[in-house]
């Protein structure tokens, strides 16, 4: 994964020039939880939503700015609700306590608010809390939907399908667009918090 929108674009151009396949691992999109969410969200009119991710502390020097180290959550939101716009972003950081909280306010193309929060610090367990409100009801959590078995094998299979030309140009273009959009958003979030 590239840690900037420009670097990702450069990688895609280089791959195209050399006739190579560029593949970004998207384990988060192969998880059972995401499959459940996708099924629950499809066709529903979002009113507002939020996604909070908590975990123990991470070293930014090793894992990048939180919008990049947490890009899988951003990818979930973009994959579920389409292209998003950045409204605002803040970063609360207490290095001496190894604590950080990034709060990002996003908007769907229909101007529906989505809040994404990454909170990391000692004692925080790795967890995802979500709340999506639709005209037809709410989704407040994801039930235990089973193991995420063979997700790395599934990802390898997708890569092999790309190598063999078994994935359509339309699907490849949509994937590239989504990836670049997520990286662009992450970069804009970082600038906003700068």
mmCIF file of C-alpha atoms in Angstrom:
data_model
loop_
_atom_site.group_PDB
_atom_site.id
_atom_site.type_symbol
_atom_site.label_atom_id
_atom_site.label_comp_id
_atom_site.label_asym_id
_atom_site.label_seq_id
_atom_site.Cartn_x
_atom_site.Cartn_y
_atom_site.Cartn_z
ATOM 1 C CA UNK A 1 0.000 0.000 0.000
ATOM 2 C CA UNK A 2 1.192 3.481 -0.796
ATOM 3 C CA UNK A 3 0.995 6.106 1.908
ATOM 4 C CA UNK A 4 -0.071 8.890 -0.417
ATOM 5 C CA UNK A 5 -2.475 9.418 -3.270
ATOM 6 C CA UNK A 6 0.351 10.607 -5.537
ATOM 7 C CA UNK A 7 2.512 7.555 -4.790
ATOM 8 C CA UNK A 8 -0.438 5.261 -5.560
ATOM 9 C CA UNK A 9 -1.092 7.015 -8.870
ATOM 10 C CA UNK A 10 2.596 6.722 -9.750
ATOM 11 C CA UNK A 11 2.540 2.996 -8.937
ATOM 12 C CA UNK A 12 -0.508 2.455 -11.156
ATOM 13 C CA UNK A 13 1.112 4.344 -14.030
ATOM 14 C CA UNK A 14 4.330 2.357 -13.632
ATOM 15 C CA UNK A 15 2.426 -0.947 -13.571
ATOM 16 C CA UNK A 16 0.494 0.044 -16.710
ATOM 17 C CA UNK A 17 3.705 1.127 -18.508
ATOM 18 C CA UNK A 18 5.379 -2.187 -17.686
ATOM 19 C CA UNK A 19 2.280 -4.294 -18.373
ATOM 20 C CA UNK A 20 2.170 -5.530 -14.781
ATOM 21 C CA UNK A 21 -0.760 -6.251 -12.486
ATOM 22 C CA UNK A 22 -1.017 -4.017 -9.435
ATOM 23 C CA UNK A 23 -2.865 -5.695 -6.590
ATOM 24 C CA UNK A 24 -3.686 -4.235 -3.210
ATOM 25 C CA UNK A 25 -4.639 -6.696 -0.532
ATOM 26 C CA UNK A 26 -8.185 -5.967 0.650
ATOM 27 C CA UNK A 27 -8.661 -8.450 3.454
ATOM 28 C CA UNK A 28 -11.180 -6.110 5.099
ATOM 29 C CA UNK A 29 -13.545 -6.548 2.145
ATOM 30 C CA UNK A 30 -13.327 -10.347 2.370
ATOM 31 C CA UNK A 31 -14.311 -10.534 6.044
ATOM 32 C CA UNK A 32 -17.615 -12.132 7.050
ATOM 33 C CA UNK A 33 -18.543 -8.959 8.958
ATOM 34 C CA UNK A 34 -18.246 -6.889 5.800
ATOM 35 C CA UNK A 35 -20.314 -9.379 3.784
ATOM 36 C CA UNK A 36 -23.034 -9.116 6.449
ATOM 37 C CA UNK A 37 -22.902 -5.302 6.416
ATOM 38 C CA UNK A 38 -22.995 -5.130 2.628
ATOM 39 C CA UNK A 39 -26.108 -7.329 2.593
ATOM 40 C CA UNK A 40 -27.779 -5.244 5.326
ATOM 41 C CA UNK A 41 -26.945 -1.855 3.783
ATOM 42 C CA UNK A 42 -27.636 -2.458 0.093
ATOM 43 C CA UNK A 43 -30.618 -0.496 -1.187
ATOM 44 C CA UNK A 44 -31.226 1.330 2.096
ATOM 45 C CA UNK A 45 -31.369 5.109 2.403
ATOM 46 C CA UNK A 46 -28.799 6.195 5.000
ATOM 47 C CA UNK A 47 -29.792 9.019 7.349
ATOM 48 C CA UNK A 48 -26.572 9.075 9.403
ATOM 49 C CA UNK A 49 -23.887 6.730 10.573
ATOM 50 C CA UNK A 50 -20.773 6.258 12.633
ATOM 51 C CA UNK A 51 -17.899 3.816 12.871
ATOM 52 C CA UNK A 52 -15.644 3.774 15.941
ATOM 53 C CA UNK A 53 -12.522 1.638 15.996
ATOM 54 C CA UNK A 54 -10.586 1.167 19.223
ATOM 55 C CA UNK A 55 -7.249 -0.549 19.757
ATOM 56 C CA UNK A 56 -4.074 -0.444 21.769
ATOM 57 C CA UNK A 57 -1.460 2.193 20.961
ATOM 58 C CA UNK A 58 0.368 2.234 17.627
ATOM 59 C CA UNK A 59 3.624 3.945 16.787
ATOM 60 C CA UNK A 60 2.827 6.454 14.048
ATOM 61 C CA UNK A 61 6.430 6.231 12.804
ATOM 62 C CA UNK A 62 5.884 2.543 12.027
ATOM 63 C CA UNK A 63 2.240 2.507 10.987
ATOM 64 C CA UNK A 64 1.643 5.964 9.538
ATOM 65 C CA UNK A 65 -0.937 8.617 10.260
ATOM 66 C CA UNK A 66 -4.205 7.134 11.671
ATOM 67 C CA UNK A 67 -6.146 7.792 8.449
ATOM 68 C CA UNK A 68 -3.640 5.524 6.667
ATOM 69 C CA UNK A 69 -3.152 2.891 9.379
ATOM 70 C CA UNK A 70 -6.957 2.724 9.615
ATOM 71 C CA UNK A 71 -7.631 2.818 5.894
ATOM 72 C CA UNK A 72 -9.466 -0.520 6.035
ATOM 73 C CA UNK A 73 -12.263 1.179 8.007
ATOM 74 C CA UNK A 74 -12.367 4.031 5.510
ATOM 75 C CA UNK A 75 -12.509 1.431 2.731
ATOM 76 C CA UNK A 76 -15.520 -0.170 4.446
ATOM 77 C CA UNK A 77 -17.351 3.170 4.533
ATOM 78 C CA UNK A 78 -16.560 3.969 0.884
ATOM 79 C CA UNK A 79 -17.490 0.442 -0.222
ATOM 80 C CA UNK A 80 -20.791 0.602 1.675
ATOM 81 C CA UNK A 81 -21.865 4.186 0.932
ATOM 82 C CA UNK A 82 -19.968 5.306 -2.182
ATOM 83 C CA UNK A 83 -17.626 8.230 -2.615
ATOM 84 C CA UNK A 84 -17.409 10.452 0.432
ATOM 85 C CA UNK A 85 -16.515 14.096 1.023
ATOM 86 C CA UNK A 86 -14.473 15.356 3.945
ATOM 87 C CA UNK A 87 -16.315 17.852 6.150
ATOM 88 C CA UNK A 88 -13.826 18.095 9.030
ATOM 89 C CA UNK A 89 -11.198 16.139 10.918
ATOM 90 C CA UNK A 90 -9.488 16.531 14.274
ATOM 91 C CA UNK A 91 -6.686 14.699 16.002
ATOM 92 C CA UNK A 92 -6.360 14.625 19.774
ATOM 93 C CA UNK A 93 -2.993 13.251 20.775
ATOM 94 C CA UNK A 94 -1.277 12.751 24.126
ATOM 95 C CA UNK A 95 2.062 11.173 23.287
ATOM 96 C CA UNK A 96 3.063 10.825 26.943
ATOM 97 C CA UNK A 97 -0.030 8.641 27.481
ATOM 98 C CA UNK A 98 0.310 6.835 24.114
ATOM 99 C CA UNK A 99 -3.226 8.015 23.346
ATOM 100 C CA UNK A 100 -4.754 9.366 20.166
ATOM 101 C CA UNK A 101 -8.229 9.964 18.870
ATOM 102 C CA UNK A 102 -8.935 10.943 15.287
ATOM 103 C CA UNK A 103 -12.479 12.118 14.585
ATOM 104 C CA UNK A 104 -13.475 12.496 10.943
ATOM 105 C CA UNK A 105 -16.771 13.926 9.729
ATOM 106 C CA UNK A 106 -17.637 12.756 6.231
ATOM 107 C CA UNK A 107 -20.606 13.205 3.950
ATOM 108 C CA UNK A 108 -22.139 10.863 1.379
ATOM 109 C CA UNK A 109 -23.016 12.062 -2.113
ATOM 110 C CA UNK A 110 -26.575 12.552 -0.754
ATOM 111 C CA UNK A 111 -25.207 14.838 1.999
ATOM 112 C CA UNK A 112 -25.761 12.244 4.746
ATOM 113 C CA UNK A 113 -23.320 12.523 7.691
ATOM 114 C CA UNK A 114 -20.891 9.734 8.527
ATOM 115 C CA UNK A 115 -18.487 9.928 11.466
ATOM 116 C CA UNK A 116 -15.343 7.806 11.569
ATOM 117 C CA UNK A 117 -13.358 7.640 14.812
ATOM 118 C CA UNK A 118 -10.040 5.879 15.411
ATOM 119 C CA UNK A 119 -9.181 5.778 19.123
ATOM 120 C CA UNK A 120 -5.987 4.123 20.312
ATOM 121 C CA UNK A 121 -4.417 3.896 23.719
ATOM 122 C CA UNK A 122 -3.376 1.608 26.557
ATOM 123 C CA UNK A 123 -6.205 -0.553 27.827
ATOM 124 C CA UNK A 124 -8.360 -0.104 24.726
ATOM 125 C CA UNK A 125 -9.364 -3.425 23.202
ATOM 126 C CA UNK A 126 -9.393 -3.974 19.454
ATOM 127 C CA UNK A 127 -13.045 -3.465 18.600
ATOM 128 C CA UNK A 128 -15.396 -2.001 16.016
ATOM 129 C CA UNK A 129 -18.560 -0.185 17.052
ATOM 130 C CA UNK A 130 -20.958 0.943 14.375
ATOM 131 C CA UNK A 131 -24.248 2.731 14.198
ATOM 132 C CA UNK A 132 -26.041 3.185 10.883
ATOM 133 C CA UNK A 133 -29.490 4.760 10.794
ATOM 134 C CA UNK A 134 -31.676 4.311 7.728
ATOM 135 C CA UNK A 135 -35.182 5.424 6.861
ATOM 136 C CA UNK A 136 -36.186 1.781 7.331
ATOM 137 C CA UNK A 137 -34.453 1.174 10.686
ATOM 138 C CA UNK A 138 -31.067 0.999 12.368
ATOM 139 C CA UNK A 139 -28.050 -1.250 12.475
ATOM 140 C CA UNK A 140 -26.193 -0.906 15.775
ATOM 141 C CA UNK A 141 -23.818 -3.843 15.725
ATOM 142 C CA UNK A 142 -22.638 -6.773 13.683
ATOM 143 C CA UNK A 143 -23.597 -10.154 15.112
ATOM 144 C CA UNK A 144 -20.994 -12.875 15.320
ATOM 145 C CA UNK A 145 -21.194 -14.039 11.716
ATOM 146 C CA UNK A 146 -18.518 -16.700 11.835
ATOM 147 C CA UNK A 147 -14.844 -17.137 11.194
ATOM 148 C CA UNK A 148 -12.909 -15.188 8.643
ATOM 149 C CA UNK A 149 -11.513 -18.411 7.237
ATOM 150 C CA UNK A 150 -9.278 -18.488 4.221
ATOM 151 C CA UNK A 151 -9.464 -14.730 3.618
ATOM 152 C CA UNK A 152 -5.791 -14.616 2.635
ATOM 153 C CA UNK A 153 -6.365 -17.533 0.255
ATOM 154 C CA UNK A 154 -9.385 -15.699 -1.194
ATOM 155 C CA UNK A 155 -7.201 -12.637 -1.699
ATOM 156 C CA UNK A 156 -4.535 -14.720 -3.454
ATOM 157 C CA UNK A 157 -7.232 -16.216 -5.676
ATOM 158 C CA UNK A 158 -8.348 -12.720 -6.677
ATOM 159 C CA UNK A 159 -4.735 -11.828 -7.503
ATOM 160 C CA UNK A 160 -4.366 -14.953 -9.661
ATOM 161 C CA UNK A 161 -7.652 -14.109 -11.423
ATOM 162 C CA UNK A 162 -6.211 -10.668 -12.222
ATOM 163 C CA UNK A 163 -3.035 -12.245 -13.597
ATOM 164 C CA UNK A 164 -5.095 -14.583 -15.785
ATOM 165 C CA UNK A 165 -7.309 -11.756 -17.069
ATOM 166 C CA UNK A 166 -10.410 -13.237 -15.424
ATOM 167 C CA UNK A 167 -11.510 -9.970 -13.809
ATOM 168 C CA UNK A 168 -13.196 -7.487 -16.115
ATOM 169 C CA UNK A 169 -11.724 -4.102 -16.969
ATOM 170 C CA UNK A 170 -14.833 -2.522 -15.436
ATOM 171 C CA UNK A 171 -14.194 -4.248 -12.079
ATOM 172 C CA UNK A 172 -10.492 -3.351 -12.177
ATOM 173 C CA UNK A 173 -11.302 0.295 -12.955
ATOM 174 C CA UNK A 174 -13.846 0.424 -10.097
ATOM 175 C CA UNK A 175 -11.278 -1.046 -7.690
ATOM 176 C CA UNK A 176 -8.634 1.462 -8.775
ATOM 177 C CA UNK A 177 -11.104 4.332 -8.391
ATOM 178 C CA UNK A 178 -12.100 3.178 -4.880
ATOM 179 C CA UNK A 179 -8.492 2.718 -3.746
ATOM 180 C CA UNK A 180 -7.394 6.108 -5.072
ATOM 181 C CA UNK A 181 -10.453 7.783 -3.538
ATOM 182 C CA UNK A 182 -9.679 6.252 -0.113
ATOM 183 C CA UNK A 183 -6.025 7.306 -0.317
ATOM 184 C CA UNK A 184 -7.029 10.807 -1.425
ATOM 185 C CA UNK A 185 -9.454 11.064 1.513
ATOM 186 C CA UNK A 186 -6.795 9.796 3.953
ATOM 187 C CA UNK A 187 -4.372 12.415 2.655
ATOM 188 C CA UNK A 188 -6.989 15.180 2.978
ATOM 189 C CA UNK A 189 -7.762 14.030 6.531
ATOM 190 C CA UNK A 190 -4.066 14.198 7.408
ATOM 191 C CA UNK A 191 -3.809 17.737 5.973
ATOM 192 C CA UNK A 192 -6.900 18.792 7.909
ATOM 193 C CA UNK A 193 -5.414 17.462 11.165
ATOM 194 C CA UNK A 194 -1.978 18.946 10.400
#
